[in-house]
Amino acid sequence: MKKTQYPFVAIVGQERMKTGLILTLINPTLSGILIRGEKGTAKSTAVRGLADVLPWIEVIRDCPFQLAPSEPGEACEGCSRHGCRERLQAGEPPELSRRKVSVVELPVGATEDRVVGSLDLEHALKEGEKHFEPGLLASAHRGILYVDEVNLLDDHVVDVLLDSAAMGVCTVEREGVSHSHPARFTLVGTMNPEEGELRPQLLDRFGLCATVRGAESLEERVLVMERRVAFDEDPGAFSGQWLKESEKLARTMERALELYPLVTIDRSLLEEIARYCMEVGVDGHRGDIILMKTAKTLAAFHGHREVAPHHVEEAAQLVLPHRVRRQPMQDILEDVSNLRTAGR
Amino acid sequence: MKKDPCIRERPGGIPPVFPFSAILGQDPMKLALILNAIEPRVGGVLIRGEKGTAKSTAVRGLAALLPRGAVHRGCPFNCSPHHPREWCSSCLDRPSRATEKRRAPVVTLPLNATEDRVLGGIDFSATLRRGSRVFQPGLLARAHGGILYVDEVNLLDDHLVDIILDAAVSGENVIEREGTAFRHASCFSLVGTMNPEEGSLRPQLLDRFGLCVEVESERDVSLRVELVERRGEFDRDPEAFLERFAQDEARLAHHLARAREVVASLKVRGSVRNYIGELTQSQNVAGHRADLVMERAACAHAAWNGKRHPEVEDVLAVAEMVLCHRRREALPPPPPPPPPPPPTEDHEEPQEPQEPSREPEQESGREEEQGESHGGERGGGEDSREEEPPNHDGGQGQDQHFEVGETFAVKKLVPPDDRLLRRGSGRRSRTRTSQKQGRYVRSRMGGSGCDLALDATLRAAAVHQKKRRRDGGATIVIEPGDWRQKVREKRVGCFILFVVDASGSMGARGRMGASKGAIMSLLLDAYQKRDRVALVAFRRREAEVLLPPTSSIELAARLLSEMPVGGRTPLSAGLSKAYEMVRTRLRHEPNLRPLVVVITDGKSNVALGQGSPRDEALRIAARMGEDPRVHWIVVDTEEPGIVRFDLAGRLAGALGAEYFRIDGLRATDLVNVVKGHTA
């Protein structure tokens, strides 16, 4: 029996985080979001609650690598599922199934071989045959890889994530296994900055970054308590109340998904983006590219076909805070627009 | 029904590669990669730069431009028919093998690769099936004749770096492990990318790279816009984008192939050769590799530009790439740019600003000497002495703040080896590890079969084969009793406790600034080694935990810069507090080997009990020094004057600690590092 999760739409406030999460769902090429904040600010709740609004995808039935219908290829070598390989060789289309994007949780203590996959040793010794046992990255392909307390992740696991995130391919070269399979996932991480910062290279891989803090106003705090109590008393009924909202959001996202490829951006706004990034001091060009994509996704989400200046401004608040060049030991900013005006 | 509209899938699921010719700007990087492709003997390219500057994109794009060469069909080692001396044993057996044309490979070395896959090792299934050892070639074999690409090369495990270096130097891969002995040719050029923020590269490896280029983001708005547009276009429709650049790609590939044909026949004139020699000499470059690399790179550059002889301008065009990582003084700058050193910096005079005050310094030294002897005799006499230093800088008991002084690269501080297993990661000390990671040093009996040492297991099983063998099934029958597990060794971060003297005496004459600079340098080092840190400061009457153990180096740095200074020196209290904290940590994690760095001038004038504070501190120190689990380091902040007390030195002696002066921490002092390790 699956536990009912607190619905995403019922979260009070935290607009920036919610927008960020939605944008990464609409556009997986934004490559994920990092949510920073103190304890008890609905970080994990938000990610787990996404279940209701996740988009649908089509996959090959029971494929351990979550391949899309157009994807089978190299990854299938050494896959233990003979059924679909035979179909492919016979030129038949593979069996498909439709399901929601999956959220795969990467536990902080995960070992490297669980993450990238390893040799199925039992099988190798019994049958004298090599089988690749896919790891978490295979399960997360085309889905969401969620790391709670991402800053506490073991260093070598981070290296593996960096490798795969950079290329969209997970290459395994260990202990007699040589295998590669596509691994494009949306990385969603939550962290409490008090416990240490992320390594710069990993930080850069998160497309977006949102800082959350506890609600400021009394009313909001009361509202949080009321909703939480209502949920704890009867999760089913509470979710039922919010079902309509969830469905509405899911529909909006679906529309945005269709609209996104059609969204255009004016050249003057691209110049604005480039200038923005230069003025706040961003390393490299990834900031520019992600900012453009985010602004377009945001426009699509709001149902526009053209990016407007306020989309860029809003997107910048999500894209740039963690990219601004900092002094060696400086904290991450929350608001970049101040910096820009100060820089002028 | 939705499919992701944002990603176009390619057959095989491997995402399309952004074409090399579509990369805007970054000319030095592109040039270096091309030169290396023309003349692989240049010895590889290292690309250093901030994130998001098309480093990886360029290398991946290069793969499509590499020329096709002939190889033996089906040879796992990619033997070329033109070099019979390099043939592997199977090609030697069949000298007239069929050949095929193949693009030179770009092989990616993933950071998580294990040694057996890099070098080659035993082929599991074939070995079990046939019952005899079957060798499985590794990545070095696959990269033969092509490029071995390591993304984030500075994060690669040390032992892998050693292996790759060995092969790169000798052009041959020799395997002597897991009961296999094998050798095959492995000529490849190494291309690495790195972000210096994540730590720098070992000097040996740095020198192995023929060329090195620094990349940074473009500063021109319209170029940046163009760049973003191209990327957007590529993401929307990769096929159309590739189509658009197909012609450019073909032209580039053709040009490259032509240059590659002529490069070997280019002659270097004597005058140009002399010029190269003068250039490397004037740049104070270590060794002769730079000369050789520069000559080859200049030839490649000339060939690229269609010339018959390399000229001075070809040399100049490549000089920076050859020299930038080899110059002696300009060591690779540590990632977070330290404040620019004073223009006339010199090793003899590290504390330049204090030069003019040499006179008063000696004077006050004498004063302090008096104060010290008083303090030693009667317990209550310190106050008068204590007021002394603040007289220079401000009112009595006033807290002062000091800016963080100059930071520098610190030398290696490593606690001694031991035999305990640890979990975790990091880059400081070597340890035996219980995870499936790190270098396989040997095998041992038993285990659950999860990190199986196949070679040892097979050997153990071999003797029983006769009686176990039955018809059908595997050729070798292995039972759980034969299982051997790998014992591995790797590096882990450690726990560093900084114990800082924040008393008034430290505040005198910018000593605290220098000390803070030293601590900051250690903190930066701690970040790169992924250590956890804690901070204890002592002043006035007590010691205070400023920062409980954390991996947030940022927090430590902030606290450090805000740390007030002033008051008397309760050294004993500081030491006790530190030891208390270390002991608590040890109770949590008995395998921890903490490093305690005490930063002090060694003066003590507040005791915990009755009696002389200095003797008490030394007594406590001696007792703590007996704990073998803790590794102590004392950093002496006393100024190098004529009159020195060497109190910190005595403290170090009592603790059994390594003793450094602030300048002794600098990594530049290579001789000392070596001494420190052998001593």
Short mmCIF file of N, CA, C and O in Angstrom, two decimals, chain B residues 288-354:
data_model
loop_
_atom_site.label_atom_id
_atom_site.label_comp_id
_atom_site.label_asym_id
_atom_site.label_seq_id
_atom_site.Cartn_x
_atom_site.Cartn_y
_atom_site.Cartn_z
N HIS B 288 63.55 19.45 -19.96
CA HIS B 288 63.68 19.69 -21.39
C HIS B 288 62.43 19.35 -22.15
O HIS B 288 62.38 19.45 -23.36
N ARG B 289 61.41 18.89 -21.43
CA ARG B 289 60.23 18.49 -22.17
C ARG B 289 59.63 19.67 -22.91
O ARG B 289 59.16 19.54 -24.03
N ALA B 290 59.70 20.84 -22.27
CA ALA B 290 59.10 22.03 -22.89
C ALA B 290 59.70 22.27 -24.27
O ALA B 290 58.96 22.56 -25.22
N ASP B 291 61.03 22.13 -24.41
CA ASP B 291 61.68 22.39 -25.70
C ASP B 291 61.13 21.45 -26.78
O ASP B 291 60.78 21.86 -27.88
N LEU B 292 61.08 20.18 -26.39
CA LEU B 292 60.61 19.18 -27.36
C LEU B 292 59.17 19.44 -27.76
O LEU B 292 58.83 19.42 -28.95
N VAL B 293 58.36 19.67 -26.74
CA VAL B 293 56.94 19.89 -27.02
C VAL B 293 56.76 21.12 -27.89
O VAL B 293 55.99 21.13 -28.85
N MET B 294 57.53 22.15 -27.59
CA MET B 294 57.36 23.39 -28.33
C MET B 294 57.74 23.19 -29.80
O MET B 294 57.06 23.70 -30.69
N GLU B 295 58.78 22.44 -30.02
CA GLU B 295 59.19 22.19 -31.40
C GLU B 295 58.08 21.46 -32.17
O GLU B 295 57.71 21.84 -33.27
N ARG B 296 57.56 20.43 -31.54
CA ARG B 296 56.51 19.66 -32.21
C ARG B 296 55.25 20.49 -32.43
O ARG B 296 54.62 20.42 -33.48
N ALA B 297 54.91 21.26 -31.41
CA ALA B 297 53.70 22.08 -31.53
C ALA B 297 53.88 23.12 -32.62
O ALA B 297 52.96 23.40 -33.38
N ALA B 298 55.10 23.67 -32.71
CA ALA B 298 55.36 24.67 -33.75
C ALA B 298 55.25 24.03 -35.13
O ALA B 298 54.72 24.63 -36.07
N CYS B 299 55.77 22.80 -35.26
CA CYS B 299 55.64 22.08 -36.53
C CYS B 299 54.17 21.89 -36.88
O CYS B 299 53.74 22.12 -38.02
N ALA B 300 53.40 21.46 -35.89
CA ALA B 300 51.98 21.23 -36.13
C ALA B 300 51.31 22.53 -36.57
O ALA B 300 50.48 22.54 -37.48
N HIS B 301 51.71 23.61 -35.93
CA HIS B 301 51.11 24.90 -36.25
C HIS B 301 51.47 25.30 -37.67
O HIS B 301 50.62 25.81 -38.42
N ALA B 302 52.72 25.06 -38.04
CA ALA B 302 53.15 25.38 -39.39
C ALA B 302 52.38 24.54 -40.41
O ALA B 302 51.93 25.04 -41.44
N ALA B 303 52.23 23.25 -40.10
CA ALA B 303 51.52 22.36 -41.01
C ALA B 303 50.07 22.79 -41.15
O ALA B 303 49.50 22.78 -42.25
N TRP B 304 49.49 23.20 -40.07
CA TRP B 304 48.10 23.66 -40.06
C TRP B 304 47.94 24.86 -40.96
O TRP B 304 46.94 25.05 -41.63
N ASN B 305 48.98 25.72 -40.99
CA ASN B 305 48.92 26.92 -41.82
C ASN B 305 49.57 26.72 -43.19
O ASN B 305 49.86 27.69 -43.88
N GLY B 306 49.82 25.47 -43.52
CA GLY B 306 50.30 25.18 -44.86
C GLY B 306 51.72 25.64 -45.15
O GLY B 306 52.06 25.90 -46.30
N LYS B 307 52.57 25.75 -44.14
CA LYS B 307 53.96 26.16 -44.38
C LYS B 307 54.86 24.94 -44.47
O LYS B 307 54.53 23.87 -43.98
N ARG B 308 56.07 25.17 -45.03
CA ARG B 308 57.00 24.05 -45.15
C ARG B 308 57.97 24.02 -43.98
O ARG B 308 58.52 22.98 -43.65
N HIS B 309 58.22 25.18 -43.39
CA HIS B 309 59.11 25.23 -42.23
C HIS B 309 58.42 26.01 -41.13
O HIS B 309 57.82 27.04 -41.40
N PRO B 310 58.54 25.54 -39.92
CA PRO B 310 58.02 26.36 -38.83
C PRO B 310 58.87 27.62 -38.68
O PRO B 310 60.09 27.57 -38.84
N GLU B 311 58.24 28.73 -38.42
CA GLU B 311 58.96 29.97 -38.26
C GLU B 311 58.76 30.49 -36.85
O GLU B 311 58.00 29.93 -36.07
N VAL B 312 59.43 31.62 -36.60
CA VAL B 312 59.35 32.19 -35.26
C VAL B 312 57.91 32.46 -34.85
O VAL B 312 57.52 32.23 -33.71
N GLU B 313 57.11 32.91 -35.80
CA GLU B 313 55.73 33.23 -35.40
C GLU B 313 54.95 31.96 -35.02
O GLU B 313 54.04 32.03 -34.20
N ASP B 314 55.31 30.84 -35.62
CA ASP B 314 54.66 29.59 -35.21
C ASP B 314 55.03 29.26 -33.77
O ASP B 314 54.21 28.81 -32.98
N VAL B 315 56.30 29.49 -33.46
CA VAL B 315 56.75 29.24 -32.09
C VAL B 315 55.99 30.14 -31.13
O VAL B 315 55.49 29.69 -30.09
N LEU B 316 55.90 31.41 -31.50
CA LEU B 316 55.23 32.35 -30.61
C LEU B 316 53.76 31.99 -30.42
O LEU B 316 53.20 32.16 -29.34
N ALA B 317 53.15 31.47 -31.48
CA ALA B 317 51.73 31.15 -31.39
C ALA B 317 51.47 30.04 -30.38
O ALA B 317 50.41 29.98 -29.76
N VAL B 318 52.45 29.14 -30.23
CA VAL B 318 52.21 28.01 -29.33
C VAL B 318 52.92 28.18 -27.99
O VAL B 318 52.71 27.40 -27.06
N ALA B 319 53.78 29.21 -27.89
CA ALA B 319 54.63 29.32 -26.70
C ALA B 319 53.82 29.33 -25.41
O ALA B 319 54.15 28.61 -24.46
N GLU B 320 52.77 30.12 -25.39
CA GLU B 320 52.03 30.26 -24.14
C GLU B 320 51.43 28.92 -23.68
O GLU B 320 51.45 28.58 -22.51
N MET B 321 50.93 28.16 -24.65
CA MET B 321 50.32 26.86 -24.30
C MET B 321 51.35 25.90 -23.74
O MET B 321 51.05 25.06 -22.90
N VAL B 322 52.56 26.01 -24.25
CA VAL B 322 53.60 25.08 -23.81
C VAL B 322 54.13 25.49 -22.44
O VAL B 322 54.45 24.65 -21.61
N LEU B 323 54.22 26.80 -22.24
CA LEU B 323 54.93 27.26 -21.06
C LEU B 323 54.05 27.53 -19.86
O LEU B 323 54.52 27.48 -18.73
N CYS B 324 52.76 27.77 -20.07
CA CYS B 324 51.99 28.36 -18.97
C CYS B 324 51.92 27.44 -17.75
O CYS B 324 51.84 27.92 -16.64
N HIS B 325 52.00 26.15 -17.94
CA HIS B 325 51.94 25.28 -16.77
C HIS B 325 53.32 24.78 -16.34
O HIS B 325 53.43 23.94 -15.46
N ARG B 326 54.37 25.30 -17.00
CA ARG B 326 55.69 24.79 -16.67
C ARG B 326 56.58 25.82 -16.01
O ARG B 326 57.63 25.48 -15.50
N ARG B 327 56.19 27.07 -16.09
CA ARG B 327 57.03 28.11 -15.49
C ARG B 327 57.24 27.84 -14.03
O ARG B 327 56.32 27.43 -13.34
N ARG B 328 58.42 28.13 -13.56
CA ARG B 328 58.70 27.74 -12.19
C ARG B 328 58.00 28.60 -11.15
O ARG B 328 57.37 28.09 -10.26
N GLU B 329 58.12 29.91 -11.29
CA GLU B 329 57.53 30.76 -10.23
C GLU B 329 56.01 30.69 -10.29
O GLU B 329 55.37 30.56 -9.28
N ALA B 330 55.52 30.81 -11.51
CA ALA B 330 54.08 30.87 -11.63
C ALA B 330 53.49 29.48 -11.45
O ALA B 330 53.07 28.85 -12.40
N LEU B 331 53.54 29.01 -10.22
CA LEU B 331 52.87 27.75 -9.94
C LEU B 331 51.40 27.94 -10.24
O LEU B 331 50.90 29.04 -10.14
N PRO B 332 50.73 26.86 -10.61
CA PRO B 332 49.31 27.01 -10.94
C PRO B 332 48.60 27.71 -9.80
O PRO B 332 48.68 27.26 -8.66
N PRO B 333 47.97 28.82 -10.08
CA PRO B 333 47.36 29.57 -8.99
C PRO B 333 46.26 28.74 -8.34
O PRO B 333 45.51 28.06 -9.03
N PRO B 334 46.18 28.77 -7.03
CA PRO B 334 45.10 28.04 -6.38
C PRO B 334 43.78 28.66 -6.79
O PRO B 334 43.73 29.87 -7.06
N PRO B 335 42.75 27.87 -6.87
CA PRO B 335 41.48 28.29 -7.45
C PRO B 335 40.95 29.61 -6.93
O PRO B 335 40.68 30.50 -7.71
N PRO B 336 40.74 29.76 -5.64
CA PRO B 336 40.20 31.02 -5.21
C PRO B 336 41.36 32.00 -5.21
O PRO B 336 42.31 31.81 -4.47
N PRO B 337 41.31 32.98 -6.08
CA PRO B 337 42.50 33.81 -6.24
C PRO B 337 42.89 34.47 -4.93
O PRO B 337 42.06 35.19 -4.35
N PRO B 338 44.06 34.20 -4.45
CA PRO B 338 44.49 34.84 -3.22
C PRO B 338 44.78 36.30 -3.52
O PRO B 338 45.03 36.65 -4.66
N PRO B 339 44.73 37.13 -2.51
CA PRO B 339 45.05 38.54 -2.75
C PRO B 339 46.42 38.65 -3.36
O PRO B 339 47.31 37.87 -3.01
N PRO B 340 46.58 39.55 -4.29
CA PRO B 340 47.87 39.63 -4.99
C PRO B 340 49.00 39.85 -3.99
O PRO B 340 48.87 40.68 -3.09
N PRO B 341 50.06 39.10 -4.15
CA PRO B 341 51.18 39.26 -3.22
C PRO B 341 51.84 40.60 -3.44
O PRO B 341 51.76 41.16 -4.53
N PRO B 342 52.46 41.13 -2.42
CA PRO B 342 53.16 42.40 -2.58
C PRO B 342 54.19 42.27 -3.69
O PRO B 342 54.78 41.22 -3.87
N PRO B 343 54.36 43.33 -4.44
CA PRO B 343 55.17 43.24 -5.65
C PRO B 343 56.60 42.76 -5.39
O PRO B 343 57.15 42.04 -6.21
N THR B 344 57.19 43.11 -4.29
CA THR B 344 58.58 42.74 -4.08
C THR B 344 58.67 41.56 -3.12
O THR B 344 59.53 41.51 -2.26
N GLU B 345 57.76 40.65 -3.27
CA GLU B 345 57.74 39.54 -2.32
C GLU B 345 59.01 38.71 -2.43
O GLU B 345 59.55 38.49 -3.51
N ASP B 346 59.46 38.26 -1.32
CA ASP B 346 60.71 37.52 -1.29
C ASP B 346 60.61 36.52 -0.16
O ASP B 346 59.93 36.74 0.82
N HIS B 347 61.26 35.38 -0.34
CA HIS B 347 61.13 34.38 0.71
C HIS B 347 61.82 34.78 2.00
O HIS B 347 61.47 34.33 3.07
N GLU B 348 62.83 35.64 1.87
CA GLU B 348 63.55 36.04 3.07
C GLU B 348 62.69 36.96 3.93
O GLU B 348 62.82 37.02 5.13
N GLU B 349 61.82 37.72 3.25
CA GLU B 349 61.08 38.74 3.97
C GLU B 349 59.59 38.51 3.84
O GLU B 349 58.89 39.28 3.20
N PRO B 350 59.10 37.47 4.42
CA PRO B 350 57.68 37.18 4.20
C PRO B 350 56.78 38.21 4.86
O PRO B 350 55.68 38.42 4.41
N GLN B 351 57.26 38.83 5.90
CA GLN B 351 56.41 39.81 6.57
C GLN B 351 56.91 41.21 6.31
O GLN B 351 57.28 41.95 7.21
N GLU B 352 56.94 41.50 5.04
CA GLU B 352 57.44 42.78 4.56
C GLU B 352 57.01 43.99 5.36
O GLU B 352 57.84 44.78 5.77
N PRO B 353 55.68 44.12 5.58
CA PRO B 353 55.23 45.36 6.20
C PRO B 353 55.91 45.62 7.55
O PRO B 353 55.96 46.76 7.99
N GLN B 354 56.37 44.57 8.17
CA GLN B 354 56.94 44.78 9.49
C GLN B 354 58.38 45.25 9.45
O GLN B 354 58.97 45.54 10.47
#
